[in-house]
XYZ file of C-alpha atoms in Angstrom:
600
model
C 11.351 25.306 -3.908
C 9.783 27.452 -6.321
C 6.073 28.354 -6.172
C 3.348 27.684 -8.961
C 0.261 30.134 -9.470
C -3.187 28.019 -9.034
C -5.998 29.445 -10.606
C -9.040 28.713 -8.538
C -9.676 26.787 -5.143
C -12.800 24.728 -4.543
C -14.333 27.505 -2.695
C -13.574 29.916 -5.806
C -15.065 27.600 -8.204
C -18.529 26.962 -6.157
C -18.014 23.376 -5.770
C -20.508 22.275 -3.154
C -19.888 19.306 -0.820
C -22.498 16.125 -0.680
C -24.907 16.101 1.955
C -23.562 14.025 4.977
C -26.706 11.341 4.305
C -25.432 10.510 0.472
C -23.193 8.549 -1.210
C -21.331 9.220 -4.473
C -21.681 6.367 -7.383
C -19.050 7.756 -9.887
C -18.352 10.615 -12.332
C -19.941 11.378 -15.549
C -19.435 14.341 -17.927
C -17.005 16.101 -15.354
C -19.719 15.765 -12.458
C -20.193 13.876 -9.466
C -23.345 11.674 -9.021
C -24.501 11.646 -5.330
C -27.634 9.579 -4.843
C -29.488 9.767 -1.086
C -31.603 6.533 -1.866
C -32.063 4.051 -4.845
C -35.124 6.224 -5.895
C -32.865 9.539 -6.438
C -33.348 11.209 -9.600
C -29.389 11.276 -10.266
C -29.584 7.608 -10.524
C -31.369 7.636 -13.978
C -29.057 10.336 -15.223
C -26.151 8.455 -14.159
C -27.256 5.424 -15.817
C -28.477 7.093 -19.069
C -24.794 8.444 -19.290
C -23.381 4.973 -19.735
C -22.592 4.697 -15.839
C -21.359 1.449 -14.120
C -22.374 0.217 -10.824
C -20.379 -1.937 -8.572
C -21.219 -3.862 -5.697
C -19.396 -2.942 -2.433
C -16.996 -5.076 -1.172
C -17.503 -6.035 2.685
C -14.874 -7.175 4.891
C -15.774 -8.352 8.376
C -13.893 -7.039 11.588
C -13.348 -10.762 12.785
C -12.705 -14.176 11.039
C -12.414 -17.569 12.152
C -9.934 -19.179 9.686
C -8.149 -22.504 9.899
C -4.529 -22.425 9.361
C -1.004 -22.549 11.121
C -0.216 -21.458 14.296
C 1.724 -18.335 15.053
C 5.476 -18.690 14.732
C 7.686 -18.351 17.763
C 10.653 -15.941 17.508
C 12.678 -18.313 19.190
C 12.407 -20.840 16.557
C 15.298 -20.431 13.560
C 13.974 -18.695 10.553
C 15.076 -19.129 6.522
C 13.705 -19.562 3.565
C 10.189 -21.356 3.208
C 8.268 -23.174 0.630
C 5.034 -24.388 1.756
C 1.351 -25.052 0.611
C -1.607 -23.326 2.439
C -4.819 -24.132 1.084
C -7.716 -22.620 3.556
C -10.926 -23.238 2.864
C -13.204 -26.253 2.322
C -10.281 -28.381 2.384
C -9.206 -29.969 5.857
C -6.558 -28.159 8.261
C -3.889 -31.037 7.557
C -4.264 -30.063 3.656
C -3.662 -26.463 4.590
C -0.497 -27.101 6.095
C 1.072 -30.287 4.593
C 2.604 -29.552 1.015
C 3.329 -32.970 -0.203
C 0.006 -34.518 0.708
C -0.583 -36.967 -2.384
C -4.246 -36.665 -2.587
C -4.399 -33.086 -2.768
C -1.975 -32.847 -5.482
C -3.294 -35.888 -7.694
C -4.687 -33.363 -10.124
C -1.248 -31.790 -10.437
C 1.463 -34.399 -10.144
C 3.766 -32.804 -12.119
C 3.800 -29.606 -10.252
C 3.712 -31.724 -6.977
C 6.908 -33.530 -8.167
C 8.513 -30.457 -9.160
C 7.920 -28.499 -5.681
C 9.015 -31.609 -3.888
C 12.380 -31.528 -5.234
C 12.940 -28.142 -4.507
C 11.717 -28.808 -0.859
C 14.045 -31.821 -0.426
C 17.113 -29.314 -1.657
C 15.876 -26.326 0.550
C 15.583 -28.725 3.696
C 18.803 -30.267 3.003
C 20.179 -26.611 3.166
C 18.143 -25.376 6.215
C 19.535 -28.473 8.196
C 22.872 -27.744 7.621
C 22.470 -24.150 8.670
C 20.284 -25.083 11.616
C 23.362 -27.649 12.912
C 25.520 -24.129 12.745
C 23.214 -21.971 14.644
C 22.536 -24.605 17.619
C 26.483 -24.974 17.846
C 26.818 -21.196 17.988
C 23.793 -20.974 20.656
C 25.235 -23.478 22.812
C 28.389 -22.065 22.936
C 27.006 -18.341 23.684
C 24.688 -19.771 26.671
C 27.866 -21.564 28.222
C 29.470 -17.897 28.423
C 26.583 -16.185 29.737
C 26.379 -18.578 32.681
C 29.896 -17.128 33.841
C 29.388 -13.342 32.706
C 27.961 -11.065 34.790
C 24.294 -10.724 34.066
C 24.218 -7.003 32.722
C 27.184 -7.876 30.549
C 25.579 -11.296 29.159
C 22.441 -9.421 28.351
C 24.173 -6.617 26.438
C 26.337 -9.152 24.399
C 24.101 -12.054 23.948
C 20.508 -10.541 24.412
C 19.594 -11.089 20.592
C 20.921 -14.616 20.746
C 17.736 -17.077 20.397
C 17.196 -19.382 23.583
C 18.636 -16.505 26.137
C 16.668 -15.025 28.550
C 16.800 -11.579 27.367
C 15.959 -12.561 23.935
C 12.871 -14.083 25.467
C 11.910 -11.190 27.413
C 12.705 -9.018 24.347
C 10.314 -11.052 22.175
C 7.675 -11.109 24.614
C 7.644 -7.261 24.850
C 8.031 -7.171 20.973
C 4.796 -9.262 20.677
C 2.789 -7.152 23.220
C 3.635 -3.792 21.538
C 2.659 -5.530 18.153
C -0.514 -6.671 19.230
C -1.570 -3.526 21.157
C -0.758 -1.545 17.764
C -2.708 -4.002 15.934
C -5.597 -3.673 17.898
C -5.286 0.086 18.199
C -4.996 0.305 14.189
C -8.342 -2.106 13.975
C -10.479 0.262 16.029
C -9.395 3.396 13.755
C -8.703 2.246 10.351
C -10.423 -0.892 10.069
C -10.063 -4.606 9.265
C -8.282 -4.260 6.197
C -4.428 -3.361 6.433
C -3.477 -3.482 2.705
C -4.703 -3.803 -0.865
C -2.986 -4.310 -4.154
C -4.348 -4.524 -7.443
C -3.246 -7.121 -10.210
C -1.387 -4.935 -12.855
C -2.778 -6.935 -15.651
C -5.956 -8.659 -14.112
C -9.064 -7.213 -12.410
C -7.711 -9.183 -8.932
C -7.791 -7.468 -5.540
C -5.735 -8.800 -3.029
C -6.796 -7.745 0.439
C -4.940 -8.493 3.811
C -6.945 -8.543 7.073
C -5.458 -6.845 10.082
C -6.732 -9.264 12.698
C -5.654 -12.349 11.165
C -2.760 -11.674 8.807
C -4.064 -13.516 6.039
C -4.593 -12.372 2.357
C -7.819 -12.873 0.217
C -8.159 -12.353 -3.215
C -11.213 -11.063 -5.000
C -11.794 -11.296 -8.675
C -13.985 -8.330 -10.186
C -14.674 -9.942 -13.358
C -16.800 -12.861 -12.020
C -17.482 -10.845 -8.730
C -16.647 -13.558 -6.362
C -13.864 -14.223 -3.771
C -11.180 -16.944 -4.378
C -11.776 -20.041 -2.475
C -8.762 -20.083 -0.967
C -6.950 -17.978 1.897
C -3.164 -17.013 1.873
C -1.867 -17.932 5.081
C 1.309 -18.922 6.786
C 2.881 -18.887 10.145
C 5.931 -16.329 9.025
C 3.301 -14.003 7.595
C 2.819 -11.754 10.589
C 2.358 -8.022 10.806
C 1.420 -7.402 7.179
C 2.704 -3.776 6.344
C 2.357 -3.891 2.399
C 1.652 -5.872 -0.665
C 2.427 -5.904 -4.472
C 1.723 -7.910 -7.471
C 4.699 -9.026 -9.768
C 4.148 -7.509 -13.248
C 4.560 -9.926 -16.186
C 4.619 -13.165 -13.814
C 1.104 -14.612 -13.843
C -0.108 -14.940 -10.081
C 3.250 -13.769 -7.905
C 2.359 -11.824 -4.673
C 4.694 -10.315 -2.480
C 3.712 -9.648 1.212
C 5.532 -7.529 3.227
C 5.813 -8.194 7.002
C 7.724 -8.314 10.264
C 9.405 -11.448 9.225
C 10.679 -10.308 5.482
C 8.817 -10.486 2.160
C 6.424 -13.331 1.834
C 6.530 -14.095 -1.939
C 3.446 -16.126 -2.928
C 3.045 -18.078 -6.416
C -0.117 -18.960 -7.045
C -1.549 -21.663 -9.678
C -5.162 -21.583 -10.459
C -6.892 -24.058 -11.302
C -7.228 -25.546 -14.827
C -10.579 -25.227 -16.911
C -12.070 -28.250 -17.697
C -13.897 -26.583 -20.695
C -11.943 -27.621 -23.760
C -12.931 -24.211 -25.570
C -10.822 -22.374 -22.762
C -7.719 -24.235 -22.952
C -5.824 -21.307 -24.924
C -7.133 -18.821 -22.424
C -5.312 -18.078 -19.160
C -7.553 -19.362 -16.077
C -8.634 -16.849 -13.674
C -8.642 -17.523 -9.919
C -11.985 -16.461 -8.911
C -14.318 -19.367 -7.572
C -12.147 -22.263 -7.901
C -9.524 -23.892 -6.173
C -6.032 -22.836 -6.462
C -2.467 -24.484 -5.309
C -0.126 -21.869 -3.827
C 3.386 -21.726 -2.422
C 5.631 -19.404 -0.122
C 9.193 -18.375 -0.347
C 10.185 -16.196 2.486
C 12.679 -13.604 1.432
C 14.927 -12.064 4.290
C 17.256 -9.448 4.019
C 20.849 -9.286 3.180
C 23.368 -8.371 6.140
C 24.432 -4.383 5.920
C 28.524 -4.845 6.587
C 30.701 -4.477 3.966
C 30.517 -2.821 0.558
C 28.142 -3.492 -1.933
C 27.878 -2.330 -5.365
C 24.733 -1.626 -7.233
C 22.713 -4.638 -8.362
C 23.051 -4.293 -12.026
C 26.882 -4.324 -12.000
C 27.341 -6.919 -8.892
C 29.012 -10.416 -10.333
C 27.777 -13.843 -9.717
C 30.115 -14.241 -6.719
C 29.430 -11.127 -4.825
C 25.558 -11.748 -4.829
C 24.207 -11.951 -1.329
C 22.288 -14.994 -0.340
C 18.816 -14.599 1.519
C 19.292 -14.880 5.469
C 17.101 -13.847 8.436
C 17.430 -10.257 9.936
C 15.807 -8.633 12.597
C 14.588 -5.410 10.462
C 10.728 -5.828 9.150
C 9.455 -4.502 6.006
C 7.414 -1.479 5.583
C 6.798 -0.648 2.131
C 7.147 -2.823 -1.082
C 7.460 -1.832 -4.929
C 7.929 -3.956 -7.985
C 9.572 -2.382 -11.278
C 7.150 -2.371 -14.294
C 9.363 -5.229 -15.924
C 8.745 -7.463 -12.973
C 12.445 -8.036 -12.591
C 13.348 -6.144 -9.291
C 11.585 -6.035 -5.993
C 12.290 -2.872 -3.678
C 11.963 -2.850 0.045
C 12.179 -0.579 2.922
C 12.331 -1.465 6.242
C 10.832 -0.034 9.510
C 14.044 -0.293 11.436
C 16.719 1.520 9.023
C 16.750 3.898 6.175
C 18.327 1.338 3.647
C 16.614 0.051 1.066
C 16.832 -3.500 -0.251
C 16.589 -4.723 -4.157
C 15.756 -8.081 -4.875
C 16.324 -9.818 -8.427
C 13.361 -12.381 -8.124
C 14.561 -14.354 -11.152
C 18.118 -15.241 -9.653
C 16.970 -15.047 -6.021
C 19.548 -12.408 -4.923
C 19.352 -9.375 -2.905
C 21.377 -6.214 -2.474
C 21.104 -3.637 0.300
C 21.084 0.134 -0.798
C 23.094 1.578 1.744
C 22.765 5.277 3.116
C 25.244 6.884 5.457
C 23.802 7.684 8.937
C 20.761 5.473 8.812
C 18.948 5.105 11.871
C 15.466 3.897 13.232
C 14.637 7.641 12.852
C 15.407 7.193 9.015
C 13.087 4.391 8.601
C 11.252 3.790 5.435
C 7.567 5.249 4.848
C 7.218 4.532 1.108
C 8.892 3.193 -1.956
C 7.866 3.798 -5.820
C 9.508 2.596 -9.026
C 8.532 5.216 -11.852
C 6.414 3.808 -14.627
C 9.752 3.581 -16.795
C 11.823 1.650 -14.079
C 14.691 4.418 -14.847
C 14.074 5.874 -11.231
C 13.093 5.158 -7.370
C 11.697 7.212 -4.850
C 11.813 6.720 -1.226
C 10.639 8.612 1.841
C 11.653 8.265 5.213
C 10.579 9.164 8.714
C 13.273 11.987 9.087
C 11.506 13.971 6.400
C 13.240 13.024 3.592
C 12.387 12.317 0.041
C 15.159 10.597 -2.144
C 15.161 10.254 -5.881
C 17.418 7.361 -7.297
C 18.289 6.638 -10.496
C 18.631 3.202 -11.370
C 21.176 2.724 -13.897
C 24.137 3.541 -11.470
C 21.783 3.616 -8.345
C 23.104 7.125 -7.275
C 20.524 9.412 -5.511
C 19.507 12.892 -4.761
C 17.899 13.766 -1.368
C 15.495 16.804 -0.578
C 14.772 17.286 3.333
C 13.662 21.008 3.595
C 10.103 19.845 4.699
C 8.435 20.774 7.904
C 7.043 17.271 8.156
C 7.418 13.667 6.784
C 6.393 13.203 3.252
C 2.981 11.363 3.826
C 2.136 9.953 0.310
C 3.454 10.133 -3.048
C 2.513 9.085 -6.554
C 4.173 9.166 -9.915
C 2.894 10.504 -13.277
C 2.515 7.747 -15.794
C 4.770 9.553 -17.865
C 7.494 9.181 -15.200
C 8.351 12.988 -15.643
C 6.710 14.258 -12.239
C 5.976 13.149 -8.522
C 3.214 14.786 -6.482
C 3.153 14.140 -2.686
C 1.852 15.728 0.728
C 3.318 16.712 3.529
C 2.017 15.832 7.137
C 0.335 18.805 8.875
C -0.048 20.591 5.935
C -2.640 21.324 3.123
C 0.017 21.899 0.434
C 0.218 19.601 -2.802
C 3.748 19.681 -4.043
C 5.269 18.054 -7.354
C 8.700 16.898 -8.083
C 9.236 17.832 -11.774
C 12.194 15.763 -13.774
C 13.400 18.585 -16.362
C 15.945 16.116 -18.006
C 15.895 12.541 -19.564
C 17.027 9.548 -17.474
C 19.172 8.967 -15.697
C 19.333 12.765 -15.123
C 18.850 13.788 -11.282
C 18.039 17.347 -12.186
C 14.740 17.803 -10.753
C 12.909 20.480 -8.579
C 10.445 20.629 -6.020
C 7.315 22.711 -6.931
C 4.432 23.850 -4.963
C 1.375 23.068 -7.116
C -1.601 24.044 -5.108
C -3.234 24.492 -1.114
C -6.431 23.319 -0.362
C -7.818 26.137 1.615
C -10.472 24.707 4.550
C -14.015 26.399 4.460
C -17.197 25.881 5.103
C -19.628 25.289 2.259
C -23.524 24.820 1.630
C -24.742 21.815 0.198
C -27.169 23.394 -2.113
C -28.334 27.140 -2.890
C -31.167 27.016 -0.488
C -30.856 29.486 2.219
C -31.388 26.889 5.007
C -29.535 24.244 3.414
C -26.906 22.031 5.541
C -23.511 23.697 5.852
C -20.331 21.258 5.633
C -16.677 22.497 6.781
C -14.159 20.666 4.326
C -10.404 20.398 4.231
C -7.599 19.989 6.460
C -3.993 18.636 6.286
C -3.718 16.182 3.489
C -3.272 12.815 4.768
C -3.094 10.617 1.379
C -3.276 11.099 -2.226
C -3.179 8.876 -5.408
C -3.377 9.655 -9.014
C -5.299 7.649 -11.815
C -3.046 5.597 -14.134
C -3.627 8.092 -17.057
C -2.880 10.819 -15.024
C -6.039 12.780 -15.031
C -7.344 12.285 -11.788
C -5.778 13.312 -8.300
C -7.532 12.462 -5.476
C -6.773 13.276 -1.677
C -7.886 12.590 1.526
C -7.824 14.814 5.008
C -6.117 14.120 8.224
C -7.996 14.300 11.412
C -6.622 17.289 13.126
C -7.554 20.698 14.852
C -7.969 22.178 11.181
C -9.827 19.351 9.524
C -13.466 19.507 8.822
C -15.619 16.404 7.547
C -12.697 13.822 6.893
C -15.007 11.251 5.490
C -14.784 13.511 2.254
C -12.099 13.010 -0.507
C -11.415 15.825 -3.144
C -11.034 15.334 -6.589
C -8.382 17.419 -8.957
C -8.435 17.817 -12.567
C -4.781 17.253 -13.539
C -2.892 18.628 -16.403
C 0.575 17.254 -15.956
C 2.042 19.640 -18.780
C 1.662 22.425 -17.016
C 4.265 21.894 -14.583
C 7.078 22.254 -17.596
C 5.379 25.231 -19.011
C 7.218 28.837 -18.654
C 5.848 31.289 -16.391
C 3.052 28.870 -15.192
C 0.221 30.402 -16.654
C -2.313 27.477 -15.949
C -2.506 25.270 -13.071
C -1.264 21.726 -13.197
C -4.516 20.963 -10.656
C -7.881 22.288 -11.262
C -10.628 21.445 -8.458
C -13.482 19.024 -9.912
C -15.439 17.571 -7.039
C -15.939 15.507 -4.030
C -16.560 11.514 -3.368
C -18.296 10.649 -0.232
C -18.565 7.446 1.429
C -21.324 4.882 1.939
C -23.347 5.940 4.932
C -23.895 2.982 7.658
C -25.520 3.661 10.568
C -26.167 7.152 12.994
C -24.026 10.001 12.076
C -22.650 11.976 15.120
C -22.142 15.247 13.566
C -19.736 17.868 15.090
C -21.457 19.947 18.054
C -19.861 23.041 16.707
C -21.871 24.857 13.981
C -19.775 23.904 11.060
C -20.507 27.029 9.357
C -18.430 28.839 11.680
C -14.585 29.330 11.445
C -12.578 27.548 14.126
C -11.822 29.990 16.943
C -8.326 30.751 18.290
C -9.465 30.153 21.811
C -9.739 26.272 21.855
C -11.235 26.094 25.339
C -14.373 27.190 23.861
C -14.818 24.525 21.346
C -16.713 21.563 22.137
C -14.978 18.073 21.190
C -15.844 16.799 17.791
C -17.454 13.290 17.972
C -17.220 11.376 14.662
C -18.522 7.803 15.379
C -19.755 6.161 12.403
C -18.551 8.441 9.768
C -17.429 6.647 6.669
C -13.659 7.728 7.018
C -11.588 6.240 4.357
C -8.609 4.184 5.381
C -6.996 3.607 1.864
C -7.694 4.800 -1.668
C -6.184 4.029 -5.049
C -6.633 2.806 -8.663
C -7.375 -0.004 -10.644
C -4.420 -0.188 -13.133
C -7.021 -1.393 -15.950
C -10.306 0.433 -16.712
C -11.087 1.157 -20.249
C -14.136 3.875 -19.533
C -11.684 5.977 -17.276
C -10.414 5.438 -13.887
C -11.716 2.831 -11.083
C -11.399 4.449 -7.781
C -11.008 1.932 -4.935
C -11.911 3.250 -1.638
C -11.530 0.959 1.652
C -13.739 2.770 4.373
C -12.991 2.162 8.383
C -15.928 -0.277 8.651
C -14.547 -2.510 6.130
C -16.503 -1.885 3.074
C -14.853 -1.068 -0.225
C -16.415 0.818 -2.826
C -15.647 0.784 -6.546
C -16.257 4.376 -8.133
C -16.025 4.191 -11.938
C -14.659 8.198 -13.003
C -15.903 8.122 -16.602
C -14.282 10.424 -18.814
C -12.863 10.904 -22.531
C -9.479 9.135 -22.658
C -6.711 10.273 -24.416
C -2.991 9.322 -25.023
C -0.335 9.952 -22.763
C 3.324 10.613 -23.884
C 5.571 7.603 -22.577
């Protein structure tokens, strides 16, 4: 690992944090606009410079939604196709697909789906008969075996006492974890932007359902995506170049939703693709489960048809998802092991990418395809960062980090990956020096965010805010010109409600000598203020003392801490930063700058 010389820090450049009672509305002319109220003079400056104001999106903590009951873990699980329309329609319409009254407007689509369901049900009934026969045999054997041996051998067989007890413990742990996350990270568990349209998919943590927000029409889709198999949502991704197909990663596998918008009644819009906002939609879901990890498997691009692995149930659960830019491949990481699964969505086949020595300690944290589809990055709970090339599916691993890689983001030219490591204020970059599919790459230390206390203004008695700490998340805008980072709540952190923004010069990573920095400090983003702020009892102007016993406990009740942030893939004036705050409020912050073409 080599070090890269940074020119200046936020403190050295004199960039001041915004006051705690202000909110950021966007960036214009390389300056961030922070407003205290509607009469702030900065609002006029922002509007005159062509600033765009987006409304906040609110997601409540608790929702009452009519839908299907939760799925018992003892029930057989397989591929599923079902229509769930939740909203103004009756509960029966939200559960039963072959409802003729609900499908009169789309009779052709209903017929096609009905035929597909009939074929699937025939196959599923045969699979259930085989499963039941095996279960009866195993239960009979359990009756005469010693109890410890029976539990060791047949503990995971559906219907056994050990399996029921294990399922109950797992359900209690999952519910407890969900309640804990709801208190710390808020009601929103995942967010995904549509790659071609201004649509935002938002999953609700408490109800395990997905909402779709149409930014163009400023409306919610009147239907809710909900299914009994969709439990414990961990990740979401829209399929590129495929209309409205949404993959939802959860504990049961991947729920692949196909959404059909209502046709426009206006004859002038016949040639215009319909949107999702405001109108009723039809949707059905297919459950993609995992292939077995036993046996030898080649890489997906060279598997003959006879060797393709069909979908079936597995005990693993999905932790991360990523579509290829072409929409052909869907890559999933798992919570129980470090292997990856690659689906060919069109063919309905899956192939495991197996790693030697993979255990639950090497569970996958994040996966991400490069914009040119030639590389794949995966990070794991054992501190590894793995680079895959997608031609022969060979890989190279980096593991000399002090902790896990918390988050990474690809540059738009697919030549570099910026990432951060837990319990560290450093930002790294993985630079690829040769053309695909070469794995000749080097990890470079780019810069360090130095924690410091700074005054919000030049006044002598102005408020001082401590900023910085360990970097928690980071995100790079689609044009590769703005990098945003957030801070973790630990003993070294300051005001974790602030986001730091860097100006990016990705070409500097590939210059000999490193005369200019790849990341230049630009400014801060502060979220909306809601309610009373409990600020630090300790004077924020003072540096933390080594003796922790003399340091008063910090209380951050009500501070607008970010739980997720990312960028819209389509925003012509610059970049549209999307931030989900811990109280369920979602901010859309336009970063306006002169765009430039990036090298593909």
